[in-house]
Coordinates of C-alpha atoms and ligand atoms in Angstrom, one line a residue:
M1 CA -13.8 1.3 -33.2
D2 CA -13.4 -2.4 -32.5
T3 CA -11.1 -3.2 -29.7
K4 CA -7.5 -3.7 -30.8
Y5 CA -5.1 -6.0 -29.1
I6 CA -1.4 -5.5 -28.6
F7 CA 0.7 -8.4 -27.3
V8 CA 4.1 -7.7 -25.7
T9 CA 6.6 -10.6 -25.4
G10 CA 10.2 -10.7 -24.6
G11 CA 13.2 -12.8 -25.6
V12 CA 16.9 -13.4 -24.9
V13 CA 16.9 -12.5 -21.2
S14 CA 14.4 -11.4 -18.6
S15 CA 14.2 -7.9 -17.0
L16 CA 14.4 -6.1 -20.3
G17 CA 11.8 -3.6 -19.3
K18 CA 8.7 -5.1 -20.9
G19 CA 6.6 -3.5 -18.2
I20 CA 7.9 -0.1 -19.0
I21 CA 7.5 -0.6 -22.7
S22 CA 3.9 -1.8 -22.2
A23 CA 3.2 1.2 -20.0
S24 CA 4.7 3.5 -22.5
I25 CA 2.6 2.1 -25.3
G26 CA -0.4 2.6 -23.1
K27 CA 0.6 6.2 -22.4
L28 CA 1.2 7.0 -26.0
L29 CA -2.1 5.6 -27.2
Q30 CA -4.0 7.3 -24.4
A31 CA -2.4 10.6 -25.4
R32 CA -4.1 10.0 -28.8
G33 CA -7.4 9.9 -27.1
Y34 CA -7.8 6.1 -26.9
K35 CA -9.2 4.2 -24.0
V36 CA -6.7 1.6 -23.0
T37 CA -5.9 -1.0 -20.4
I38 CA -2.8 -3.0 -19.8
Q39 CA -2.7 -6.5 -18.3
K40 CA 0.0 -8.8 -17.3
F41 CA 0.1 -12.6 -17.7
D42 CA 2.7 -14.4 -15.6
P43 CA 3.7 -18.0 -16.3
Y44 CA 4.2 -19.0 -12.7
I45 CA 1.9 -21.4 -10.8
N46 CA 1.1 -19.2 -7.7
I47 CA -2.5 -18.0 -7.9
D48 CA -1.3 -14.4 -7.3
P49 CA 2.0 -12.9 -6.2
G50 CA 0.6 -12.1 -2.7
T51 CA 2.5 -14.8 -0.9
L52 CA 5.8 -14.4 -2.9
N53 CA 8.8 -13.2 -1.0
P54 CA 9.8 -9.7 -2.2
Y55 CA 13.3 -11.1 -2.9
E56 CA 11.8 -13.4 -5.5
H57 CA 9.5 -11.0 -7.2
G58 CA 9.8 -7.4 -5.9
E59 CA 6.9 -5.7 -4.2
C60 CA 3.4 -6.9 -4.3
Y61 CA 1.2 -4.2 -5.9
V62 CA -2.4 -3.9 -4.8
T63 CA -5.3 -2.8 -7.1
V64 CA -8.3 -0.8 -6.0
D65 CA -10.4 -3.9 -6.0
G66 CA -8.0 -5.7 -3.7
M67 CA -6.0 -8.0 -5.9
E68 CA -2.3 -8.6 -5.0
T69 CA -0.5 -8.3 -8.2
D70 CA 2.8 -8.1 -10.1
L71 CA 4.7 -4.8 -9.6
D72 CA 4.4 -4.1 -13.4
L73 CA 0.8 -3.1 -12.7
G74 CA 2.3 -0.2 -10.7
H75 CA 4.1 1.0 -13.8
Y76 CA 1.0 0.7 -15.8
E77 CA -0.9 2.9 -13.3
R78 CA 1.8 5.4 -12.7
F79 CA 2.3 5.9 -16.4
T80 CA -1.3 6.0 -17.5
G81 CA -3.3 6.9 -14.4
I82 CA -5.8 4.1 -15.2
H83 CA -7.1 1.8 -12.5
T84 CA -6.2 -1.8 -13.0
T85 CA -8.3 -4.5 -11.4
R86 CA -8.0 -8.2 -10.5
N87 CA -8.4 -9.2 -14.1
N88 CA -5.3 -7.2 -15.1
S89 CA -3.0 -9.7 -13.4
I90 CA -3.3 -13.3 -14.4
T91 CA -1.0 -16.3 -13.6
T92 CA -0.8 -19.8 -14.9
G93 CA -2.0 -20.9 -11.5
R94 CA -5.2 -18.9 -11.9
I95 CA -5.8 -20.1 -15.4
Y96 CA -5.4 -23.8 -14.2
K97 CA -7.6 -23.2 -11.1
T98 CA -10.4 -21.8 -13.3
V99 CA -10.2 -24.8 -15.7
I100 CA -9.9 -27.4 -12.9
D101 CA -12.8 -25.9 -10.9
R102 CA -14.9 -26.0 -14.0
E103 CA -13.9 -29.6 -14.6
R104 CA -14.9 -30.6 -11.1
H105 CA -18.2 -28.8 -11.6
G106 CA -18.8 -31.0 -14.6
D107 CA -18.9 -28.2 -17.1
Y108 CA -16.8 -30.1 -19.7
L109 CA -19.3 -33.0 -20.0
G110 CA -16.8 -35.8 -19.8
K111 CA -14.3 -34.4 -22.2
T112 CA -10.5 -35.0 -21.7
I113 CA -9.1 -31.7 -20.4
Q114 CA -5.9 -30.7 -22.1
V115 CA -3.5 -27.7 -22.3
V116 CA -4.7 -27.2 -25.9
P117 CA -7.5 -26.3 -26.2
H118 CA -8.8 -25.9 -22.7
I119 CA -6.0 -24.0 -21.0
T120 CA -5.3 -22.0 -24.2
D121 CA -9.0 -21.2 -24.5
E122 CA -9.1 -19.9 -21.0
I123 CA -6.0 -17.8 -21.6
K124 CA -7.6 -16.4 -24.8
R125 CA -10.8 -15.6 -22.9
R126 CA -8.9 -13.6 -20.4
M127 CA -6.6 -11.9 -23.0
L128 CA -9.8 -10.8 -24.8
R129 CA -11.3 -9.7 -21.4
E130 CA -14.5 -11.4 -22.2
E131 CA -15.8 -10.7 -18.7
E132 CA -15.3 -7.0 -19.1
K133 CA -17.0 -6.5 -22.5
N134 CA -18.7 -3.3 -21.2
E135 CA -15.4 -1.5 -20.7
Q136 CA -15.5 -0.4 -24.3
L137 CA -11.7 -0.2 -24.6
D138 CA -10.0 0.9 -27.8
F139 CA -6.8 -1.0 -26.9
I140 CA -6.0 -3.9 -24.7
I141 CA -2.3 -4.3 -24.1
T142 CA -1.2 -7.7 -22.9
E143 CA 2.2 -8.2 -21.5
V144 CA 3.4 -11.8 -21.1
G145 CA 6.0 -12.4 -18.4
G146 CA 9.0 -14.7 -18.8
T147 CA 11.1 -15.2 -21.8
I148 CA 10.3 -16.8 -25.2
G149 CA 11.3 -20.4 -25.2
D150 CA 10.5 -21.1 -21.6
I151 CA 8.5 -24.3 -21.3
E152 CA 6.0 -22.5 -19.0
S153 CA 5.2 -19.7 -21.4
A154 CA 4.4 -22.0 -24.3
P155 CA 0.6 -22.1 -23.7
F156 CA 0.5 -18.2 -23.7
M157 CA 2.4 -18.1 -27.0
E158 CA -0.1 -20.6 -28.5
A159 CA -3.0 -18.5 -27.3
I160 CA -1.4 -15.4 -28.9
R161 CA -0.8 -17.3 -32.2
Q162 CA -4.5 -18.3 -32.3
L163 CA -5.6 -14.8 -31.4
R164 CA -3.5 -13.3 -34.1
W165 CA -5.1 -15.5 -36.7
Q166 CA -8.5 -14.9 -35.3
L167 CA -8.2 -11.1 -34.9
G168 CA -6.3 -10.4 -38.1
R169 CA -5.3 -6.8 -38.4
N170 CA -6.8 -6.0 -35.0
A171 CA -3.9 -7.6 -33.3
V172 CA -0.2 -6.5 -33.2
C173 CA 2.7 -8.3 -31.7
V174 CA 5.5 -6.4 -30.1
H175 CA 8.6 -8.3 -29.2
L176 CA 11.4 -7.1 -27.0
T177 CA 14.9 -8.4 -27.3
Y178 CA 18.4 -7.6 -26.0
V179 CA 21.2 -6.4 -28.2
P180 CA 24.4 -6.9 -26.2
Y181 CA 27.5 -4.8 -26.7
L182 CA 30.7 -6.8 -26.7
K183 CA 33.5 -4.6 -25.5
A184 CA 36.4 -6.7 -26.7
A185 CA 35.0 -6.7 -30.2
D186 CA 33.5 -3.2 -29.9
E187 CA 30.4 -4.5 -31.5
L188 CA 26.7 -4.7 -30.9
K189 CA 25.4 -8.2 -31.5
T190 CA 22.1 -8.8 -33.2
K191 CA 22.3 -12.6 -33.2
P192 CA 20.4 -13.1 -30.0
T193 CA 17.6 -11.0 -31.5
Q194 CA 17.6 -13.1 -34.6
H195 CA 17.4 -16.3 -32.6
S196 CA 14.7 -15.0 -30.4
V197 CA 12.6 -14.0 -33.4
K198 CA 13.2 -17.4 -35.0
E199 CA 12.0 -19.0 -31.9
L200 CA 8.8 -16.9 -32.0
Q201 CA 8.3 -17.7 -35.7
G202 CA 8.8 -21.4 -34.8
M203 CA 5.7 -21.0 -32.6
G204 CA 3.9 -19.5 -35.5
I205 CA 4.1 -15.9 -34.4
Q206 CA 5.6 -13.3 -36.6
P207 CA 6.4 -10.1 -34.6
D208 CA 5.2 -6.9 -36.2
I209 CA 7.4 -4.6 -34.1
L210 CA 10.7 -5.2 -32.4
V211 CA 12.0 -3.1 -29.5
L212 CA 15.7 -3.6 -29.1
R213 CA 17.0 -3.1 -25.6
T214 CA 20.5 -1.7 -25.8
E215 CA 23.1 0.2 -23.7
R216 CA 24.5 1.8 -26.9
H217 CA 22.8 3.7 -29.7
L218 CA 22.0 1.5 -32.6
D219 CA 22.6 3.0 -36.0
D220 CA 20.4 2.5 -39.0
H221 CA 22.7 -0.2 -40.3
V222 CA 22.1 -2.4 -37.3
R223 CA 18.4 -1.7 -37.4
M224 CA 18.3 -2.5 -41.1
K225 CA 20.1 -5.8 -40.5
V226 CA 17.6 -6.8 -37.8
A227 CA 14.7 -5.7 -40.1
S228 CA 15.8 -7.8 -43.0
F229 CA 16.7 -10.9 -40.9
C230 CA 13.5 -10.8 -39.0
N231 CA 10.9 -9.9 -41.6
V232 CA 10.0 -6.7 -39.9
D233 CA 9.7 -3.2 -41.5
L234 CA 12.6 -0.8 -40.7
E235 CA 10.2 1.7 -39.2
C236 CA 9.0 -1.1 -36.9
V237 CA 12.5 -1.7 -35.4
V238 CA 12.8 0.7 -32.5
Q239 CA 15.4 0.9 -29.8
S240 CA 15.1 1.2 -26.1
E241 CA 18.4 2.8 -25.0
D242 CA 19.3 3.3 -21.3
M243 CA 17.6 6.5 -20.2
P244 CA 18.3 8.7 -17.2
S245 CA 14.8 7.9 -16.0
I246 CA 12.1 5.4 -17.0
Y247 CA 9.7 8.3 -17.5
E248 CA 11.7 9.4 -20.5
V249 CA 10.9 6.1 -22.3
P250 CA 7.5 7.1 -23.6
V251 CA 9.0 10.3 -25.1
S252 CA 11.8 8.3 -26.8
M253 CA 9.2 5.7 -28.1
Q254 CA 7.1 8.5 -29.4
K255 CA 10.0 10.1 -31.2
Q256 CA 10.8 6.9 -32.9
G257 CA 7.2 6.5 -33.9
L258 CA 6.3 3.3 -31.9
D259 CA 2.7 4.4 -31.5
A260 CA 2.5 5.4 -35.2
A261 CA 3.9 2.1 -36.3
I262 CA 1.3 0.2 -34.2
M263 CA -1.5 2.3 -35.7
R264 CA -0.2 1.8 -39.3
K265 CA -0.1 -2.0 -38.7
I266 CA -3.6 -2.0 -37.5
G267 CA -4.7 0.3 -40.3
I268 CA -5.9 3.4 -38.4
P269 CA -4.9 6.9 -39.6
V270 CA -1.9 8.2 -37.7
G271 CA -2.6 11.9 -37.7
E272 CA -0.7 14.4 -35.7
T273 CA 1.7 13.5 -32.9
P274 CA 0.1 14.5 -29.5
A275 CA 2.0 17.1 -27.6
M276 CA 1.8 15.4 -24.1
Q277 CA 2.5 18.8 -22.6
S278 CA 2.1 17.9 -19.0
W279 CA 4.4 14.8 -19.4
H280 CA 7.0 17.0 -21.0
D281 CA 6.7 19.6 -18.2
F282 CA 7.2 16.8 -15.7
I283 CA 10.4 15.5 -17.6
Q284 CA 11.6 19.1 -17.7
K285 CA 11.2 19.4 -13.9
Q286 CA 12.9 16.1 -13.4
R287 CA 15.9 17.2 -15.4
S288 CA 16.2 20.5 -13.6
A289 CA 15.7 19.2 -10.0
S290 CA 19.2 19.2 -8.6
R291 CA 19.0 19.9 -4.8
E292 CA 19.2 16.6 -3.0
V293 CA 16.9 15.7 -0.1
H294 CA 18.1 12.7 1.8
I295 CA 15.4 10.2 2.8
G296 CA 16.1 7.1 5.0
L297 CA 14.1 4.2 3.9
V298 CA 13.8 1.9 6.9
G299 CA 12.9 -1.6 5.8
K300 CA 14.2 -5.2 5.6
Y301 CA 14.6 -5.9 1.9
D302 CA 17.7 -4.4 0.4
L303 CA 16.4 -4.7 -3.1
Q304 CA 15.4 -1.8 -5.4
D305 CA 12.1 -3.6 -6.4
A306 CA 11.0 -4.5 -2.9
Y307 CA 9.7 -1.0 -2.1
K308 CA 9.2 0.0 -5.8
S309 CA 6.0 2.1 -5.4
I310 CA 7.3 3.9 -2.3
R311 CA 10.6 4.7 -4.0
E312 CA 8.7 6.0 -7.1
S313 CA 6.2 8.0 -5.0
L314 CA 9.2 9.7 -3.2
N315 CA 10.9 10.4 -6.5
L316 CA 7.7 11.8 -8.1
A317 CA 6.9 14.0 -5.1
G318 CA 10.5 15.2 -5.1
I319 CA 10.4 16.2 -8.7
Y320 CA 7.2 18.2 -8.2
N321 CA 8.8 19.9 -5.2
D322 CA 11.9 20.7 -7.4
V323 CA 14.2 18.5 -5.4
K324 CA 15.8 15.1 -6.0
A325 CA 14.7 12.6 -3.4
K326 CA 17.9 10.7 -2.6
I327 CA 16.8 7.4 -1.0
H328 CA 19.1 5.6 1.4
F329 CA 18.1 2.1 2.3
V330 CA 18.6 1.5 6.0
N331 CA 18.3 -2.2 7.1
S332 CA 16.0 -2.2 10.1
E333 CA 17.5 -5.5 11.3
E334 CA 20.8 -3.6 11.9
I335 CA 19.4 -0.6 13.7
T336 CA 20.0 -0.4 17.5
A337 CA 19.4 2.3 20.1
E338 CA 23.2 2.9 20.0
N339 CA 23.7 3.2 16.3
V340 CA 20.4 4.8 15.1
A341 CA 21.8 8.3 15.2
S342 CA 24.7 7.4 12.9
K343 CA 22.5 5.2 10.6
L344 CA 20.1 8.0 10.1
E345 CA 22.6 10.9 10.2
G346 CA 21.9 13.5 7.6
M347 CA 18.5 12.3 6.7
A348 CA 15.9 15.0 6.1
G349 CA 13.1 12.5 6.4
I350 CA 12.5 8.9 7.5
V351 CA 10.1 6.4 5.9
V352 CA 9.3 3.4 8.0
C353 CA 8.3 0.7 5.5
P354 CA 5.5 -1.8 5.4
G355 CA 6.2 -5.5 6.1
F356 CA 5.1 -8.8 7.7
G357 CA 6.5 -10.8 10.6
S358 CA 8.7 -9.8 13.4
R359 CA 12.1 -9.7 11.7
G360 CA 13.5 -6.2 11.9
I361 CA 10.6 -4.6 13.7
E362 CA 12.6 -3.5 16.8
G363 CA 14.8 -1.5 14.4
K364 CA 11.7 0.1 12.9
I365 CA 10.5 1.0 16.4
I366 CA 13.8 2.6 17.2
A367 CA 13.8 4.6 13.9
A368 CA 10.3 5.8 14.7
E369 CA 11.4 6.9 18.1
Y370 CA 14.4 8.7 16.6
G371 CA 12.2 10.5 14.2
R372 CA 9.8 11.5 16.9
T373 CA 12.2 12.7 19.5
N374 CA 14.4 14.5 17.1
D375 CA 11.5 16.0 15.2
I376 CA 12.5 14.7 11.8
P377 CA 9.7 14.3 9.3
T378 CA 8.7 10.7 9.6
F379 CA 6.2 8.7 7.4
G380 CA 5.1 5.3 8.7
I381 CA 3.3 3.1 6.1
C382 CA 1.2 0.2 7.2
L383 CA 3.5 -1.9 9.4
G384 CA 5.5 1.4 9.7
M385 CA 2.4 3.1 11.1
Q386 CA 1.9 0.2 13.5
M387 CA 5.5 0.6 14.7
M388 CA 4.9 4.3 15.3
V389 CA 1.9 3.4 17.4
I390 CA 3.8 0.8 19.4
E391 CA 6.8 3.1 20.0
F392 CA 4.4 5.8 21.3
A393 CA 2.8 3.3 23.7
R394 CA 6.1 2.1 25.0
N395 CA 7.9 5.4 25.4
V396 CA 5.1 7.9 25.9
L397 CA 2.2 6.0 27.4
G398 CA 4.6 3.9 29.5
Y399 CA 3.5 0.4 28.3
K400 CA 6.9 -1.1 28.0
D401 CA 5.4 -4.4 26.7
A402 CA 3.2 -2.8 24.1
N403 CA 3.2 -4.7 20.8
S404 CA 1.2 -5.9 17.9
A405 CA -0.6 -9.2 18.3
E406 CA 1.2 -10.2 15.1
M407 CA 4.5 -10.2 16.9
D408 CA 3.4 -11.1 20.5
G409 CA 0.0 -12.7 20.9
K410 CA 0.2 -12.6 24.6
T411 CA 1.1 -8.9 25.3
P412 CA -1.4 -7.3 27.7
H413 CA -1.0 -4.1 25.7
N414 CA -2.0 -5.1 22.3
V415 CA -2.2 -1.6 20.8
I416 CA -2.2 -3.3 17.4
D417 CA -4.5 -6.2 17.1
I418 CA -6.4 -8.4 14.7
M419 CA -9.9 -7.3 13.7
E420 CA -12.7 -9.3 15.4
E421 CA -14.1 -10.6 12.2
Q422 CA -10.7 -11.9 11.0
K423 CA -10.0 -13.9 14.0
N424 CA -11.2 -17.2 12.5
I425 CA -9.1 -16.9 9.4
T426 CA -6.0 -18.9 9.5
Q427 CA -5.2 -19.5 5.8
M428 CA -2.2 -17.4 4.6
G429 CA -3.1 -16.3 1.0
G430 CA -5.8 -13.7 0.3
T431 CA -7.1 -13.3 3.9
M432 CA -6.3 -9.7 4.5
R433 CA -8.0 -6.4 4.3
L434 CA -7.2 -5.7 0.7
G435 CA -8.0 -2.9 -1.7
A436 CA -9.6 0.5 -1.4
Y437 CA -11.5 1.6 1.7
E438 CA -13.0 4.9 2.5
C439 CA -11.4 7.1 5.2
E440 CA -12.8 10.3 6.7
L441 CA -10.2 12.9 7.5
V442 CA -10.5 15.0 10.6
E443 CA -10.9 18.7 9.8
G444 CA -8.0 20.8 10.9
S445 CA -5.5 17.9 10.8
R446 CA -2.3 18.1 8.8
V447 CA -3.4 15.3 6.6
A448 CA -6.7 17.0 5.7
K449 CA -4.7 20.0 4.6
A450 CA -2.2 17.9 2.8
Y451 CA -4.9 16.4 0.7
R452 CA -6.6 19.7 0.1
D453 CA -3.3 21.5 -0.9
N454 CA -2.3 18.8 -3.3
G455 CA -5.3 18.3 -5.5
G456 CA -7.3 15.9 -3.3
N457 CA -7.6 12.2 -3.6
H458 CA -7.0 11.7 -7.3
A459 CA -5.8 8.4 -6.1
A460 CA -9.4 7.3 -5.4
D461 CA -11.1 8.7 -8.3
A462 CA -9.8 8.3 -11.8
T463 CA -12.2 11.0 -13.0
G464 CA -10.2 13.5 -11.1
T465 CA -13.0 14.4 -8.7
V466 CA -11.4 16.1 -5.7
A467 CA -12.9 14.7 -2.5
A468 CA -12.9 17.1 0.4
T469 CA -12.5 15.1 3.5
T470 CA -13.5 11.6 2.4
I471 CA -10.7 9.8 0.7
S472 CA -10.2 6.3 -0.5
E473 CA -7.0 4.4 -0.2
R474 CA -5.6 0.9 -0.7
H475 CA -4.9 -1.6 2.0
R476 CA -3.0 -4.8 2.5
H477 CA -2.9 -5.9 6.1
R478 CA -4.5 -8.0 8.8
Y479 CA -3.9 -6.0 12.0
E480 CA -5.4 -2.7 13.1
F481 CA -5.0 0.1 15.6
N482 CA -6.8 -1.1 18.8
N483 CA -9.6 1.4 19.4
A484 CA -9.6 0.6 23.2
Y485 CA -6.5 2.8 23.4
K486 CA -7.7 5.6 21.2
E487 CA -8.5 8.1 23.9
E488 CA -5.3 7.6 25.7
Y489 CA -3.3 8.2 22.6
E490 CA -5.2 11.3 21.8
R491 CA -4.8 12.7 25.3
A492 CA -1.0 12.1 25.0
G493 CA -0.7 13.9 21.7
M494 CA -1.0 11.2 19.0
K495 CA -4.2 11.9 17.1
C496 CA -6.3 9.6 15.1
V497 CA -7.0 11.8 12.1
G498 CA -8.4 9.4 9.6
I499 CA -11.2 7.0 10.4
N500 CA -12.9 4.4 8.3
P501 CA -16.6 5.5 8.4
A502 CA -18.0 2.0 8.0
S503 CA -15.9 0.1 10.6
N504 CA -14.6 2.9 12.8
L505 CA -11.1 1.6 12.3
V506 CA -8.2 4.1 12.6
E507 CA -6.6 4.7 9.2
I508 CA -4.2 7.6 10.0
V509 CA -2.3 8.8 13.1
E510 CA -0.4 12.0 13.4
I511 CA 1.4 14.0 16.1
P512 CA 0.3 17.6 15.3
E513 CA 3.0 19.2 17.5
K514 CA 5.7 17.6 15.4
K515 CA 6.8 19.0 12.0
W516 CA 5.6 15.9 10.2
Y517 CA 4.9 12.7 12.0
I518 CA 2.3 10.7 10.2
G519 CA 1.4 7.0 9.9
T520 CA -1.1 5.5 7.5
Q521 CA -2.6 2.1 7.9
F522 CA -3.2 2.2 4.1
H523 CA -0.6 2.3 1.3
P524 CA -0.7 5.7 -0.4
E525 CA 2.3 4.6 -2.6
Y526 CA 0.0 2.5 -4.8
S527 CA -1.8 5.5 -6.1
S528 CA 0.9 8.0 -6.9
T529 CA 1.1 8.6 -10.6
V530 CA 3.4 10.7 -12.8
L531 CA 0.8 13.3 -13.4
H532 CA -0.8 13.1 -9.9
P533 CA 1.8 12.4 -7.2
H534 CA 0.2 11.4 -4.0
P535 CA -0.8 14.3 -1.6
L536 CA 0.8 12.7 1.4
F537 CA 4.1 12.1 -0.3
M538 CA 4.0 15.7 -1.7
D539 CA 3.5 17.1 1.7
F540 CA 6.1 14.8 3.3
I541 CA 8.8 15.8 0.8
K542 CA 7.8 19.4 1.2
A543 CA 8.4 19.1 4.9
C544 CA 11.7 17.3 4.4
A545 CA 12.9 19.9 1.9
T546 CA 12.1 22.8 4.1
S547 CA 13.1 21.4 7.5
Ligands
LIG1 N1 1.9 -7.1 9.0 C1 1.0 -6.0 9.2 C2 -0.4 -6.4 9.1 O1 -0.7 -7.5 8.6 C3 1.3 -4.8 8.2 C4 1.2 -5.2 6.8 C5 1.8 -4.2 5.8 O2 2.7 -3.5 6.2 N2 1.4 -4.3 4.6 O3 -1.3 -5.8 9.6

């Protein structure tokens, strides 16, 4: 089958859940046996979201091949289990950079370089994934960030218009809009949808399918009104009501026939609706998990999206352990030795979050100490692991001034330090250890057992191959455990149980005599998916639920 293209745009307001809808479409088509990928085009000028403050844009998600991307890619991977790559996350900045570099190189032979056709051609080339022709995909789903009518998204819309024309029936446009409910009038308002579709039509794009985001159920009368005002078939007007969980969205979309509508538009036989048994089993488990397990999330960004993948990994692992992981954000900047007990009171487990810079790190160190000395299951991720290592140096090894070179370049006890080969790099963007690296687990360690007990490293291998003691996990950091101290740590009880075979860098530390005290230099949260929750999160929640 020729590759088919689905374009997902949004109107009226932002944050409608385009990412979840795109991920759901991917999931539903995948369930029908199709090979899919989902990519995100963002209209901002940053080359990638790597340097964006999490308050601006939520977490930065990292692909296996080391691209810092938009958090929507996390949804795509969690829903479908596919591995996205650097070419699944494109920004206006990257498009312009490619075109400008080409211009400097003389590739345009003296032509005047313009938004149309040069920028739009480059957008089209990437929407078609021309560099990845060998992927042999059945469907490429392209989500465009921002809102219709924004000045900055205009070139993307023009590219979609041209592609629609060029691809004919092989392309489908899905448009998401918001249907507000006005309490005073007790009415659901479709006018914003009509306007949004008009705007799209004004750019030469007729949407094939409308997904109406709504807090109240829309009856057929409302859907009919939208269908007739927007030139869309009634069966192609679906609604995205508020759901108890985002993971119910694909089920709701399937019930309303969103995937079938897409297939009919393209002209492929619809056939039977796939059962998606394991997904339904998961939803069932989610609905029935009632016992709450309280987890303290120690970080510095009090924003749901800032630690999105960690939150979702905890949720997913909770569900598979038949509990509800109740996450309590604890601001590390506010933690002191005096108040740590009250701040973390009642927590069955503690997660010390990743991060950059010195703000809030002392609170993370105190939280790590509290977890260690009270034997509460504690999971340190990236900077969180580094804080565990520093805490251990200060309070067990007796190096009161131990620190990371990131926070204190002059400390004589640099237990966390920059890697030799990175010392010359001073630029901020894209200079980190990024993406998947191998790690050998030490036999007999808690982590080796955790991976073994929980289906292995699905994370690393989309084919589902279960690796025994070699895993592969994603990174995003500059600093490392300083191997000069390794023996001292091990003698004192903190073991280095995961080692990168190529560089000998420490990837995991654990204190075996504690119930669960583990820190990972990598980010396991990026590879938890709905059908394969990450082994370390599974094991952590299990320890929290039983302690
Ligand atoms: N700031 C630390 C480093 O660069 C940790 C980064 C992180 O937590 N992702 O090594």
